[in-house]
Amino acid sequence: MVKMKKPRINEQMSKNDDAVVPKVHDDDISAMDVIGNDNLETIMNPSSKSCWKQINEVVHNEIPLPRGSILTNVAGVDLAPEDAGQVLQFLEFCNAFGQAFDLKKGHAEAAIREMVKGRRGCRTQSSFVIQIHIQLLSLIQEDIDERRPTLSPTDGKNSWLLSLGDFVSKYPFMSKDFPPDRFNKGNAIYEELSISGKLKLLNFLCDETLNTMELRDIIDEQILEFDESRKEAKAKILAAKEKEKEVKKKKQDEIAKAVLAKNGAPLSISEHEALMSQIKEETSQAHAEMEEAKAMVSKESQRSDAVRSVPMLLDIKGRAFWRLKSYNNSKYILLQGMGDWDSDSPSEKWFTFDDAQIPEVERYISVTRQAMSIKYV
């Protein structure tokens, strides 16, 4: 397994790191409530990195994570724990860029099922796995202006597998695990690969397509659209704030005018109620517009799938917390366990939490974020 330095999901996507981190509702408890002044004084030292680690150790001990379940099923397919992350990475890629290579809805999930369970008598031409490889390879070849015949799903001179072998041979880190001569032996040899090996090849192609002009254009376009929509949303919220201020000022002015009109005499109860009713209606409307503008900002702040995904939290234990569209449409929080960052061969496992555990996980994420934002001196 390749040594992992950071979370894998969509790490290959946009180089624009100005990504929006998904929100978690803050609990009533704060990081300082958990850490406490005594602990804070004890662990403060000149090394901010060491201090940060110690702070997070305290948070970890005070707010332990619930024990999640190892993720072994994605898109209705039973998987080995070590394959779950690669499947998620592939599905996230397809969610973001499937349109670029004419991927039909459901085909990505069908390819995973086929990869795990086999084709079960289906013809080679009907293989979802092979068709996706052909689509990805064709996109890459078109980008580098390689004039090649249409790739064939069957064995032969124009076989997709020969093309894949030729492409893999250009990358030593891949050809070490997949010797070029292996691809000369036909589709039957591909079928003998492990599921992990097939997923590694597939994700390798997905990564390489991100260097093509077509996908870079999609990413750049989505970044531009996001930036423009965010500016528009912020302008709307500023306008709504200004309107709310104007309504409040108008309220004060109208009360003053009404009193002056009566030569300083106080308003009668009926006059006061009528005026306050009118002002209350205008104030409520302005406040509603403000809330609507805030909701729009929150909605517009969600980046396109084509823009780099970031975890909700990356904690001191090397664990990344995600909400992914490829897993129940972001309904659940997933934990990506990376093991020891300094290990030569870290083991990656994914965990999921049930409905009852989600509030505890969100509380851990919220407090840890606060702890990570504390300024150390």
mmCIF file of C-alpha atoms in Angstrom:
data_model
loop_
_atom_site.group_PDB
_atom_site.id
_atom_site.type_symbol
_atom_site.label_atom_id
_atom_site.label_comp_id
_atom_site.label_asym_id
_atom_site.label_seq_id
_atom_site.Cartn_x
_atom_site.Cartn_y
_atom_site.Cartn_z
ATOM 1 C CA MET A 1 0.000 0.000 0.000
ATOM 2 C CA VAL A 2 1.268 3.476 -0.814
ATOM 3 C CA LYS A 3 2.273 5.460 2.243
ATOM 4 C CA MET A 4 -0.487 7.915 2.959
ATOM 5 C CA LYS A 5 0.356 11.451 3.947
ATOM 6 C CA LYS A 6 -3.159 12.896 4.010
ATOM 7 C CA PRO A 7 -6.790 11.951 3.416
ATOM 8 C CA ARG A 8 -7.377 10.228 0.089
ATOM 9 C CA ILE A 9 -10.871 11.300 -0.937
ATOM 10 C CA ASN A 10 -10.632 13.713 -3.869
ATOM 11 C CA GLU A 11 -7.164 14.757 -2.703
ATOM 12 C CA GLN A 12 -6.341 14.809 -6.393
ATOM 13 C CA MET A 13 -8.993 17.339 -7.270
ATOM 14 C CA SER A 14 -8.742 21.106 -7.378
ATOM 15 C CA LYS A 15 -5.450 22.608 -6.276
ATOM 16 C CA ASN A 16 -7.469 25.494 -4.911
ATOM 17 C CA ASP A 17 -7.319 24.873 -1.157
ATOM 18 C CA ASP A 18 -9.974 27.478 -0.359
ATOM 19 C CA ALA A 19 -12.477 24.717 0.291
ATOM 20 C CA VAL A 20 -15.520 24.964 2.480
ATOM 21 C CA VAL A 21 -15.473 22.650 5.471
ATOM 22 C CA PRO A 22 -18.880 21.067 6.173
ATOM 23 C CA LYS A 23 -20.579 22.540 9.223
ATOM 24 C CA VAL A 24 -21.185 20.736 12.481
ATOM 25 C CA HIS A 25 -23.597 22.193 14.990
ATOM 26 C CA ASP A 26 -21.624 23.357 18.028
ATOM 27 C CA ASP A 27 -22.647 21.866 21.327
ATOM 28 C CA ASP A 28 -23.246 24.021 24.381
ATOM 29 C CA ILE A 29 -19.921 22.803 25.763
ATOM 30 C CA SER A 30 -16.765 24.575 24.610
ATOM 31 C CA ALA A 31 -13.188 23.395 24.262
ATOM 32 C CA MET A 32 -12.176 25.441 27.306
ATOM 33 C CA ASP A 33 -14.938 23.780 29.345
ATOM 34 C CA VAL A 34 -13.399 20.428 28.487
ATOM 35 C CA ILE A 35 -9.744 21.418 28.882
ATOM 36 C CA GLY A 36 -10.155 23.494 32.029
ATOM 37 C CA ASN A 37 -7.810 26.210 33.256
ATOM 38 C CA ASP A 38 -5.744 23.799 35.374
ATOM 39 C CA ASN A 39 -5.021 21.541 32.421
ATOM 40 C CA LEU A 40 -4.338 24.534 30.188
ATOM 41 C CA GLU A 41 -1.733 25.909 32.595
ATOM 42 C CA THR A 42 -0.123 22.495 33.004
ATOM 43 C CA ILE A 43 0.368 21.749 29.324
ATOM 44 C CA MET A 44 1.355 25.194 28.052
ATOM 45 C CA ASN A 45 4.977 25.198 26.896
ATOM 46 C CA PRO A 46 7.120 27.002 24.319
ATOM 47 C CA SER A 47 6.388 24.444 21.595
ATOM 48 C CA SER A 48 3.018 25.295 20.053
ATOM 49 C CA LYS A 49 2.998 21.960 18.172
ATOM 50 C CA SER A 50 3.579 20.014 21.367
ATOM 51 C CA CYS A 51 0.979 22.129 23.155
ATOM 52 C CA TRP A 52 -1.539 21.506 20.384
ATOM 53 C CA LYS A 53 -0.969 17.749 20.690
ATOM 54 C CA GLN A 54 -1.410 17.837 24.460
ATOM 55 C CA ILE A 55 -4.581 19.934 24.207
ATOM 56 C CA ASN A 56 -6.051 17.426 21.792
ATOM 57 C CA GLU A 57 -5.038 14.540 24.033
ATOM 58 C CA VAL A 58 -7.083 16.135 26.814
ATOM 59 C CA VAL A 59 -10.062 16.582 24.492
ATOM 60 C CA HIS A 60 -9.725 12.987 23.329
ATOM 61 C CA ASN A 61 -9.717 11.708 26.908
ATOM 62 C CA GLU A 62 -12.598 13.905 28.046
ATOM 63 C CA ILE A 63 -14.823 13.312 25.004
ATOM 64 C CA PRO A 64 -14.108 9.802 23.751
ATOM 65 C CA LEU A 65 -15.458 8.804 20.376
ATOM 66 C CA PRO A 66 -18.128 6.102 20.299
ATOM 67 C CA ARG A 67 -16.967 2.804 18.859
ATOM 68 C CA GLY A 68 -17.950 2.785 15.205
ATOM 69 C CA SER A 69 -18.502 -0.205 12.973
ATOM 70 C CA ILE A 70 -15.946 -1.138 10.322
ATOM 71 C CA LEU A 71 -17.280 -0.156 6.904
ATOM 72 C CA THR A 72 -17.668 -3.269 4.773
ATOM 73 C CA ASN A 73 -20.589 -2.342 2.534
ATOM 74 C CA VAL A 74 -20.712 0.498 0.020
ATOM 75 C CA ALA A 75 -23.412 0.943 -2.637
ATOM 76 C CA GLY A 76 -24.961 -2.344 -1.554
ATOM 77 C CA VAL A 77 -21.773 -4.312 -2.171
ATOM 78 C CA ASP A 78 -19.986 -6.279 0.552
ATOM 79 C CA LEU A 79 -16.290 -5.416 0.629
ATOM 80 C CA ALA A 80 -13.113 -6.272 2.485
ATOM 81 C CA PRO A 81 -12.366 -3.440 4.957
ATOM 82 C CA GLU A 82 -9.172 -2.509 3.106
ATOM 83 C CA ASP A 83 -11.104 -1.972 -0.155
ATOM 84 C CA ALA A 84 -13.821 0.350 1.181
ATOM 85 C CA GLY A 85 -11.716 3.515 0.870
ATOM 86 C CA GLN A 86 -10.765 2.832 -2.742
ATOM 87 C CA VAL A 87 -14.412 2.204 -3.646
ATOM 88 C CA LEU A 88 -15.451 5.487 -2.008
ATOM 89 C CA GLN A 89 -12.679 7.333 -3.853
ATOM 90 C CA PHE A 90 -13.850 5.945 -7.202
ATOM 91 C CA LEU A 91 -17.519 6.737 -6.546
ATOM 92 C CA GLU A 92 -16.701 10.290 -5.436
ATOM 93 C CA PHE A 93 -14.731 10.776 -8.642
ATOM 94 C CA CYS A 94 -17.663 9.525 -10.722
ATOM 95 C CA ASN A 95 -20.086 11.831 -8.885
ATOM 96 C CA ALA A 96 -17.884 14.777 -9.745
ATOM 97 C CA PHE A 97 -16.687 13.993 -13.260
ATOM 98 C CA GLY A 98 -18.839 11.246 -14.744
ATOM 99 C CA GLN A 99 -20.324 13.728 -17.207
ATOM 100 C CA ALA A 100 -16.891 14.271 -18.773
ATOM 101 C CA PHE A 101 -16.749 10.698 -20.071
ATOM 102 C CA ASP A 102 -20.479 10.083 -20.563
ATOM 103 C CA LEU A 103 -20.906 7.877 -17.522
ATOM 104 C CA LYS A 104 -24.545 6.919 -17.096
ATOM 105 C CA LYS A 105 -26.298 6.999 -13.723
ATOM 106 C CA GLY A 106 -25.760 3.786 -11.783
ATOM 107 C CA HIS A 107 -22.915 2.531 -13.979
ATOM 108 C CA ALA A 108 -20.218 3.292 -11.406
ATOM 109 C CA GLU A 109 -22.036 1.245 -8.750
ATOM 110 C CA ALA A 110 -22.662 -1.504 -11.326
ATOM 111 C CA ALA A 111 -18.925 -1.597 -12.089
ATOM 112 C CA ILE A 112 -18.123 -2.115 -8.401
ATOM 113 C CA ARG A 113 -20.675 -4.925 -8.142
ATOM 114 C CA GLU A 114 -19.208 -6.562 -11.239
ATOM 115 C CA MET A 115 -15.667 -6.186 -9.944
ATOM 116 C CA VAL A 116 -16.555 -7.874 -6.658
ATOM 117 C CA LYS A 117 -19.066 -10.476 -7.803
ATOM 118 C CA GLY A 118 -17.921 -11.080 -11.383
ATOM 119 C CA ARG A 119 -19.807 -10.738 -14.669
ATOM 120 C CA ARG A 120 -21.713 -13.995 -14.195
ATOM 121 C CA GLY A 121 -21.921 -14.968 -17.837
ATOM 122 C CA CYS A 122 -22.239 -11.463 -19.280
ATOM 123 C CA ARG A 123 -20.395 -10.807 -22.539
ATOM 124 C CA THR A 124 -17.138 -8.854 -22.441
ATOM 125 C CA GLN A 125 -18.777 -6.101 -24.509
ATOM 126 C CA SER A 126 -21.354 -5.655 -21.719
ATOM 127 C CA SER A 127 -18.780 -5.282 -18.947
ATOM 128 C CA PHE A 128 -19.265 -2.039 -16.987
ATOM 129 C CA VAL A 129 -15.697 -2.294 -15.678
ATOM 130 C CA ILE A 130 -14.164 -2.570 -19.132
ATOM 131 C CA GLN A 131 -16.366 0.176 -20.582
ATOM 132 C CA ILE A 132 -15.315 2.617 -17.847
ATOM 133 C CA HIS A 133 -11.644 1.778 -18.444
ATOM 134 C CA ILE A 134 -12.132 2.416 -22.155
ATOM 135 C CA GLN A 135 -13.870 5.739 -21.468
ATOM 136 C CA LEU A 136 -11.080 6.908 -19.152
ATOM 137 C CA LEU A 137 -8.289 5.759 -21.465
ATOM 138 C CA SER A 138 -9.960 7.427 -24.450
ATOM 139 C CA LEU A 139 -10.221 10.709 -22.536
ATOM 140 C CA ILE A 140 -6.499 10.574 -21.697
ATOM 141 C CA GLN A 141 -5.449 9.619 -25.244
ATOM 142 C CA GLU A 142 -7.545 12.378 -26.738
ATOM 143 C CA ASP A 143 -5.932 14.909 -24.417
ATOM 144 C CA ILE A 144 -2.392 13.963 -25.444
ATOM 145 C CA ASP A 145 -3.506 13.789 -29.077
ATOM 146 C CA GLU A 146 -2.688 10.139 -29.519
ATOM 147 C CA ARG A 147 -4.333 9.069 -32.739
ATOM 148 C CA ARG A 148 -5.308 5.513 -31.984
ATOM 149 C CA PRO A 149 -8.079 3.261 -33.250
ATOM 150 C CA THR A 150 -11.157 2.888 -31.100
ATOM 151 C CA LEU A 151 -10.328 0.662 -28.153
ATOM 152 C CA SER A 152 -11.896 -2.769 -28.179
ATOM 153 C CA PRO A 153 -13.333 -4.503 -25.100
ATOM 154 C CA THR A 154 -12.103 -7.858 -26.436
ATOM 155 C CA ASP A 155 -8.624 -9.313 -26.853
ATOM 156 C CA GLY A 156 -6.723 -8.300 -29.969
ATOM 157 C CA LYS A 157 -4.597 -5.601 -31.544
ATOM 158 C CA ASN A 158 -6.738 -2.706 -30.281
ATOM 159 C CA SER A 159 -7.510 -4.248 -26.908
ATOM 160 C CA TRP A 160 -8.240 -1.854 -24.054
ATOM 161 C CA LEU A 161 -5.970 -4.008 -21.867
ATOM 162 C CA LEU A 162 -2.960 -3.509 -24.168
ATOM 163 C CA SER A 163 -3.588 0.232 -24.078
ATOM 164 C CA LEU A 164 -3.848 0.150 -20.284
ATOM 165 C CA GLY A 165 -0.587 -1.810 -20.037
ATOM 166 C CA ASP A 166 1.185 0.646 -22.314
ATOM 167 C CA PHE A 167 0.001 3.576 -20.200
ATOM 168 C CA VAL A 168 0.875 1.933 -16.859
ATOM 169 C CA SER A 169 4.388 1.100 -18.124
ATOM 170 C CA LYS A 170 5.170 4.838 -18.189
ATOM 171 C CA TYR A 171 4.846 5.038 -14.402
ATOM 172 C CA PRO A 172 7.444 3.027 -12.419
ATOM 173 C CA PHE A 173 5.427 3.174 -9.190
ATOM 174 C CA MET A 174 2.599 1.356 -11.000
ATOM 175 C CA SER A 175 4.559 -0.954 -13.304
ATOM 176 C CA LYS A 176 6.319 -2.372 -10.251
ATOM 177 C CA ASP A 177 3.005 -3.915 -9.137
ATOM 178 C CA PHE A 178 1.643 -4.427 -12.658
ATOM 179 C CA PRO A 179 4.409 -5.654 -15.024
ATOM 180 C CA PRO A 180 3.753 -4.616 -18.655
ATOM 181 C CA ASP A 181 3.907 -8.189 -19.985
ATOM 182 C CA ARG A 182 0.949 -9.086 -17.805
ATOM 183 C CA PHE A 183 -1.351 -7.008 -19.999
ATOM 184 C CA ASN A 184 -0.359 -8.951 -23.120
ATOM 185 C CA LYS A 185 -2.137 -12.077 -21.962
ATOM 186 C CA GLY A 186 -5.741 -11.018 -22.489
ATOM 187 C CA ASN A 187 -8.815 -10.276 -20.390
ATOM 188 C CA ALA A 188 -8.566 -13.580 -18.550
ATOM 189 C CA ILE A 189 -5.387 -12.356 -16.811
ATOM 190 C CA TYR A 190 -7.154 -9.164 -15.727
ATOM 191 C CA GLU A 191 -9.893 -11.247 -14.123
ATOM 192 C CA GLU A 192 -7.232 -12.973 -12.013
ATOM 193 C CA LEU A 193 -6.236 -9.700 -10.361
ATOM 194 C CA SER A 194 -7.360 -9.150 -6.771
ATOM 195 C CA ILE A 195 -10.177 -6.691 -6.141
ATOM 196 C CA SER A 196 -7.643 -4.365 -4.498
ATOM 197 C CA GLY A 197 -5.463 -4.548 -7.605
ATOM 198 C CA LYS A 198 -8.372 -3.763 -9.934
ATOM 199 C CA LEU A 199 -9.407 -0.815 -7.780
ATOM 200 C CA LYS A 200 -5.843 0.500 -7.706
ATOM 201 C CA LEU A 201 -5.675 0.451 -11.520
ATOM 202 C CA LEU A 202 -9.067 2.093 -11.829
ATOM 203 C CA ASN A 203 -8.302 4.898 -9.389
ATOM 204 C CA PHE A 204 -4.911 5.398 -11.055
ATOM 205 C CA LEU A 205 -6.711 6.127 -14.339
ATOM 206 C CA CYS A 206 -9.175 8.424 -12.564
ATOM 207 C CA ASP A 207 -6.268 10.368 -11.065
ATOM 208 C CA GLU A 208 -4.581 10.709 -14.439
ATOM 209 C CA THR A 209 -7.701 12.028 -16.145
ATOM 210 C CA LEU A 210 -7.588 14.967 -13.747
ATOM 211 C CA ASN A 211 -4.578 16.203 -15.696
ATOM 212 C CA THR A 212 -6.586 16.440 -18.912
ATOM 213 C CA MET A 213 -7.765 19.797 -20.205
ATOM 214 C CA GLU A 214 -11.396 18.686 -20.199
ATOM 215 C CA LEU A 215 -11.457 17.924 -16.488
ATOM 216 C CA ARG A 216 -9.299 20.915 -15.587
ATOM 217 C CA ASP A 217 -11.793 23.130 -17.439
ATOM 218 C CA ILE A 218 -14.649 21.597 -15.419
ATOM 219 C CA ILE A 219 -12.798 22.234 -12.160
ATOM 220 C CA ASP A 220 -11.871 25.821 -13.091
ATOM 221 C CA GLU A 221 -15.429 26.553 -14.215
ATOM 222 C CA GLN A 222 -16.893 25.236 -10.967
ATOM 223 C CA ILE A 223 -14.420 27.261 -8.896
ATOM 224 C CA LEU A 224 -15.396 30.401 -10.807
ATOM 225 C CA GLU A 225 -19.117 29.693 -10.409
ATOM 226 C CA PHE A 226 -18.649 29.042 -6.698
ATOM 227 C CA ASP A 227 -16.709 32.269 -6.166
ATOM 228 C CA GLU A 228 -19.308 34.294 -8.079
ATOM 229 C CA SER A 229 -22.279 32.743 -6.273
ATOM 230 C CA ARG A 230 -20.584 33.292 -2.910
ATOM 231 C CA LYS A 231 -20.012 36.974 -3.728
ATOM 232 C CA GLU A 232 -23.654 37.336 -4.790
ATOM 233 C CA ALA A 233 -24.908 35.627 -1.638
ATOM 234 C CA LYS A 234 -22.767 37.846 0.592
ATOM 235 C CA ALA A 235 -24.031 40.942 -1.206
ATOM 236 C CA LYS A 236 -27.603 39.834 -0.524
ATOM 237 C CA ILE A 237 -26.962 39.332 3.174
ATOM 238 C CA LEU A 238 -25.336 42.765 3.468
ATOM 239 C CA ALA A 239 -28.348 44.310 1.727
ATOM 240 C CA ALA A 240 -30.695 42.466 4.098
ATOM 241 C CA LYS A 241 -28.730 43.724 7.122
ATOM 242 C CA GLU A 242 -28.902 47.272 5.838
ATOM 243 C CA LYS A 243 -32.639 46.999 5.294
ATOM 244 C CA GLU A 244 -33.144 45.690 8.833
ATOM 245 C CA LYS A 245 -31.207 48.689 10.185
ATOM 246 C CA GLU A 246 -33.308 51.055 8.109
ATOM 247 C CA VAL A 247 -36.543 49.515 9.428
ATOM 248 C CA LYS A 248 -35.337 49.931 13.021
ATOM 249 C CA LYS A 249 -34.413 53.566 12.381
ATOM 250 C CA LYS A 250 -37.772 54.121 10.692
ATOM 251 C CA LYS A 251 -39.445 52.720 13.816
ATOM 252 C CA GLN A 252 -37.723 55.295 16.013
ATOM 253 C CA ASP A 253 -38.468 58.147 13.595
ATOM 254 C CA GLU A 254 -42.171 57.290 13.290
ATOM 255 C CA ILE A 255 -42.618 57.133 17.057
ATOM 256 C CA ALA A 256 -40.893 60.519 17.394
ATOM 257 C CA LYS A 257 -43.054 62.041 14.617
ATOM 258 C CA ALA A 258 -46.242 60.726 16.178
ATOM 259 C CA VAL A 259 -45.339 62.274 19.526
ATOM 260 C CA LEU A 260 -44.396 65.596 17.896
ATOM 261 C CA ALA A 261 -47.680 65.641 15.986
ATOM 262 C CA LYS A 262 -49.443 65.641 19.355
ATOM 263 C CA ASN A 263 -47.256 68.463 20.707
ATOM 264 C CA GLY A 264 -45.362 66.080 22.942
ATOM 265 C CA ALA A 265 -48.431 64.437 24.402
ATOM 266 C CA PRO A 266 -48.141 60.655 24.846
ATOM 267 C CA LEU A 267 -49.849 58.405 22.274
ATOM 268 C CA SER A 268 -53.121 56.811 23.216
ATOM 269 C CA ILE A 269 -53.157 53.055 23.677
ATOM 270 C CA SER A 270 -54.940 52.511 20.345
ATOM 271 C CA GLU A 271 -52.553 54.846 18.481
ATOM 272 C CA HIS A 272 -49.535 53.165 20.045
ATOM 273 C CA GLU A 273 -50.817 49.656 19.211
ATOM 274 C CA ALA A 274 -51.595 50.622 15.597
ATOM 275 C CA LEU A 275 -48.154 52.118 15.101
ATOM 276 C CA MET A 276 -46.360 49.191 16.768
ATOM 277 C CA SER A 277 -48.351 46.687 14.685
ATOM 278 C CA GLN A 278 -47.264 48.371 11.467
ATOM 279 C CA ILE A 279 -43.635 48.575 12.589
ATOM 280 C CA LYS A 280 -43.662 44.969 13.813
ATOM 281 C CA GLU A 281 -44.890 43.764 10.431
ATOM 282 C CA GLU A 282 -42.128 45.653 8.588
ATOM 283 C CA THR A 283 -39.496 44.477 11.089
ATOM 284 C CA SER A 284 -40.592 40.857 10.771
ATOM 285 C CA GLN A 285 -40.415 41.080 6.997
ATOM 286 C CA ALA A 286 -36.906 42.554 7.127
ATOM 287 C CA HIS A 287 -35.798 39.863 9.581
ATOM 288 C CA ALA A 288 -37.256 37.142 7.363
ATOM 289 C CA GLU A 289 -35.309 38.521 4.398
ATOM 290 C CA MET A 290 -32.173 38.490 6.546
ATOM 291 C CA GLU A 291 -32.666 34.819 7.492
ATOM 292 C CA GLU A 292 -33.389 33.936 3.877
ATOM 293 C CA ALA A 293 -30.165 35.629 2.802
ATOM 294 C CA LYS A 294 -28.201 33.738 5.469
ATOM 295 C CA ALA A 295 -29.696 30.446 4.325
ATOM 296 C CA MET A 296 -28.741 31.297 0.756
ATOM 297 C CA VAL A 297 -25.137 31.990 1.808
ATOM 298 C CA SER A 298 -24.989 28.635 3.564
ATOM 299 C CA LYS A 299 -26.383 26.856 0.513
ATOM 300 C CA GLU A 300 -24.171 28.697 -1.947
ATOM 301 C CA SER A 301 -21.129 27.937 0.205
ATOM 302 C CA GLN A 302 -21.358 24.250 -0.652
ATOM 303 C CA ARG A 303 -18.713 23.616 -3.261
ATOM 304 C CA SER A 304 -19.359 21.589 -6.378
ATOM 305 C CA ASP A 305 -18.304 17.946 -6.321
ATOM 306 C CA ALA A 306 -15.693 18.853 -8.918
ATOM 307 C CA VAL A 307 -13.836 20.962 -6.362
ATOM 308 C CA ARG A 308 -11.527 19.396 -3.844
ATOM 309 C CA SER A 309 -13.229 17.590 -0.988
ATOM 310 C CA VAL A 310 -11.975 18.256 2.522
ATOM 311 C CA PRO A 311 -12.713 16.313 5.684
ATOM 312 C CA MET A 312 -14.883 17.773 8.410
ATOM 313 C CA LEU A 313 -11.962 17.252 10.768
ATOM 314 C CA LEU A 314 -8.469 15.771 10.732
ATOM 315 C CA ASP A 315 -7.515 15.072 14.341
ATOM 316 C CA ILE A 316 -4.248 14.414 16.149
ATOM 317 C CA LYS A 317 -4.819 10.657 15.997
ATOM 318 C CA GLY A 318 -4.625 10.715 12.210
ATOM 319 C CA ARG A 319 -8.370 10.246 11.787
ATOM 320 C CA ALA A 320 -10.347 12.071 9.131
ATOM 321 C CA PHE A 321 -14.114 12.603 9.425
ATOM 322 C CA TRP A 322 -16.148 12.822 6.212
ATOM 323 C CA ARG A 323 -19.630 13.227 4.808
ATOM 324 C CA LEU A 324 -19.583 11.794 1.280
ATOM 325 C CA LYS A 325 -22.275 11.819 -1.382
ATOM 326 C CA SER A 326 -21.226 8.347 -2.453
ATOM 327 C CA TYR A 327 -22.249 7.009 0.962
ATOM 328 C CA ASN A 328 -25.981 7.457 1.590
ATOM 329 C CA ASN A 329 -25.867 10.938 0.055
ATOM 330 C CA SER A 330 -23.816 12.462 2.908
ATOM 331 C CA LYS A 331 -26.351 11.396 5.547
ATOM 332 C CA TYR A 332 -23.802 9.698 7.806
ATOM 333 C CA ILE A 333 -20.396 10.646 9.157
ATOM 334 C CA LEU A 334 -17.569 8.318 8.125
ATOM 335 C CA LEU A 335 -14.262 7.980 9.954
ATOM 336 C CA GLN A 336 -11.130 7.277 7.952
ATOM 337 C CA GLY A 337 -8.579 5.662 10.259
ATOM 338 C CA MET A 338 -5.072 6.232 8.933
ATOM 339 C CA GLY A 339 -3.106 4.485 11.680
ATOM 340 C CA ASP A 340 0.253 6.008 12.591
ATOM 341 C CA TRP A 341 1.220 8.863 10.252
ATOM 342 C CA ASP A 342 4.912 7.985 10.673
ATOM 343 C CA SER A 343 4.514 4.316 9.899
ATOM 344 C CA ASP A 344 6.056 2.961 6.690
ATOM 345 C CA SER A 345 2.885 1.014 5.955
ATOM 346 C CA PRO A 346 -0.121 2.643 7.622
ATOM 347 C CA SER A 347 -3.303 0.621 7.507
ATOM 348 C CA GLU A 348 -6.419 2.410 6.297
ATOM 349 C CA LYS A 349 -9.820 1.411 7.630
ATOM 350 C CA TRP A 350 -13.154 3.160 7.421
ATOM 351 C CA PHE A 351 -15.811 3.250 10.121
ATOM 352 C CA THR A 352 -19.444 4.294 10.221
ATOM 353 C CA PHE A 353 -21.672 5.370 13.115
ATOM 354 C CA ASP A 354 -25.336 4.702 13.740
ATOM 355 C CA ASP A 355 -27.988 7.385 14.305
ATOM 356 C CA ALA A 356 -27.621 7.279 18.089
ATOM 357 C CA GLN A 357 -23.857 7.847 17.890
ATOM 358 C CA ILE A 358 -23.900 10.768 15.446
ATOM 359 C CA PRO A 359 -24.554 13.486 18.119
ATOM 360 C CA GLU A 360 -21.535 12.220 20.118
ATOM 361 C CA VAL A 361 -19.346 12.289 17.011
ATOM 362 C CA GLU A 362 -20.520 15.804 16.120
ATOM 363 C CA ARG A 363 -19.758 16.928 19.683
ATOM 364 C CA TYR A 364 -16.229 15.500 19.425
ATOM 365 C CA ILE A 365 -15.678 17.249 16.082
ATOM 366 C CA SER A 366 -17.012 20.567 17.382
ATOM 367 C CA VAL A 367 -14.906 20.640 20.551
ATOM 368 C CA THR A 368 -11.772 19.413 18.779
ATOM 369 C CA ARG A 369 -12.123 22.183 16.191
ATOM 370 C CA GLN A 370 -12.355 24.745 18.981
ATOM 371 C CA ALA A 371 -9.284 23.270 20.684
ATOM 372 C CA MET A 372 -7.334 23.426 17.447
ATOM 373 C CA SER A 373 -8.201 27.122 17.078
ATOM 374 C CA ILE A 374 -6.878 28.112 20.529
ATOM 375 C CA LYS A 375 -3.935 30.507 20.252
ATOM 376 C CA TYR A 376 -0.827 29.339 22.110
ATOM 377 C CA VAL A 377 1.823 31.701 23.387
#
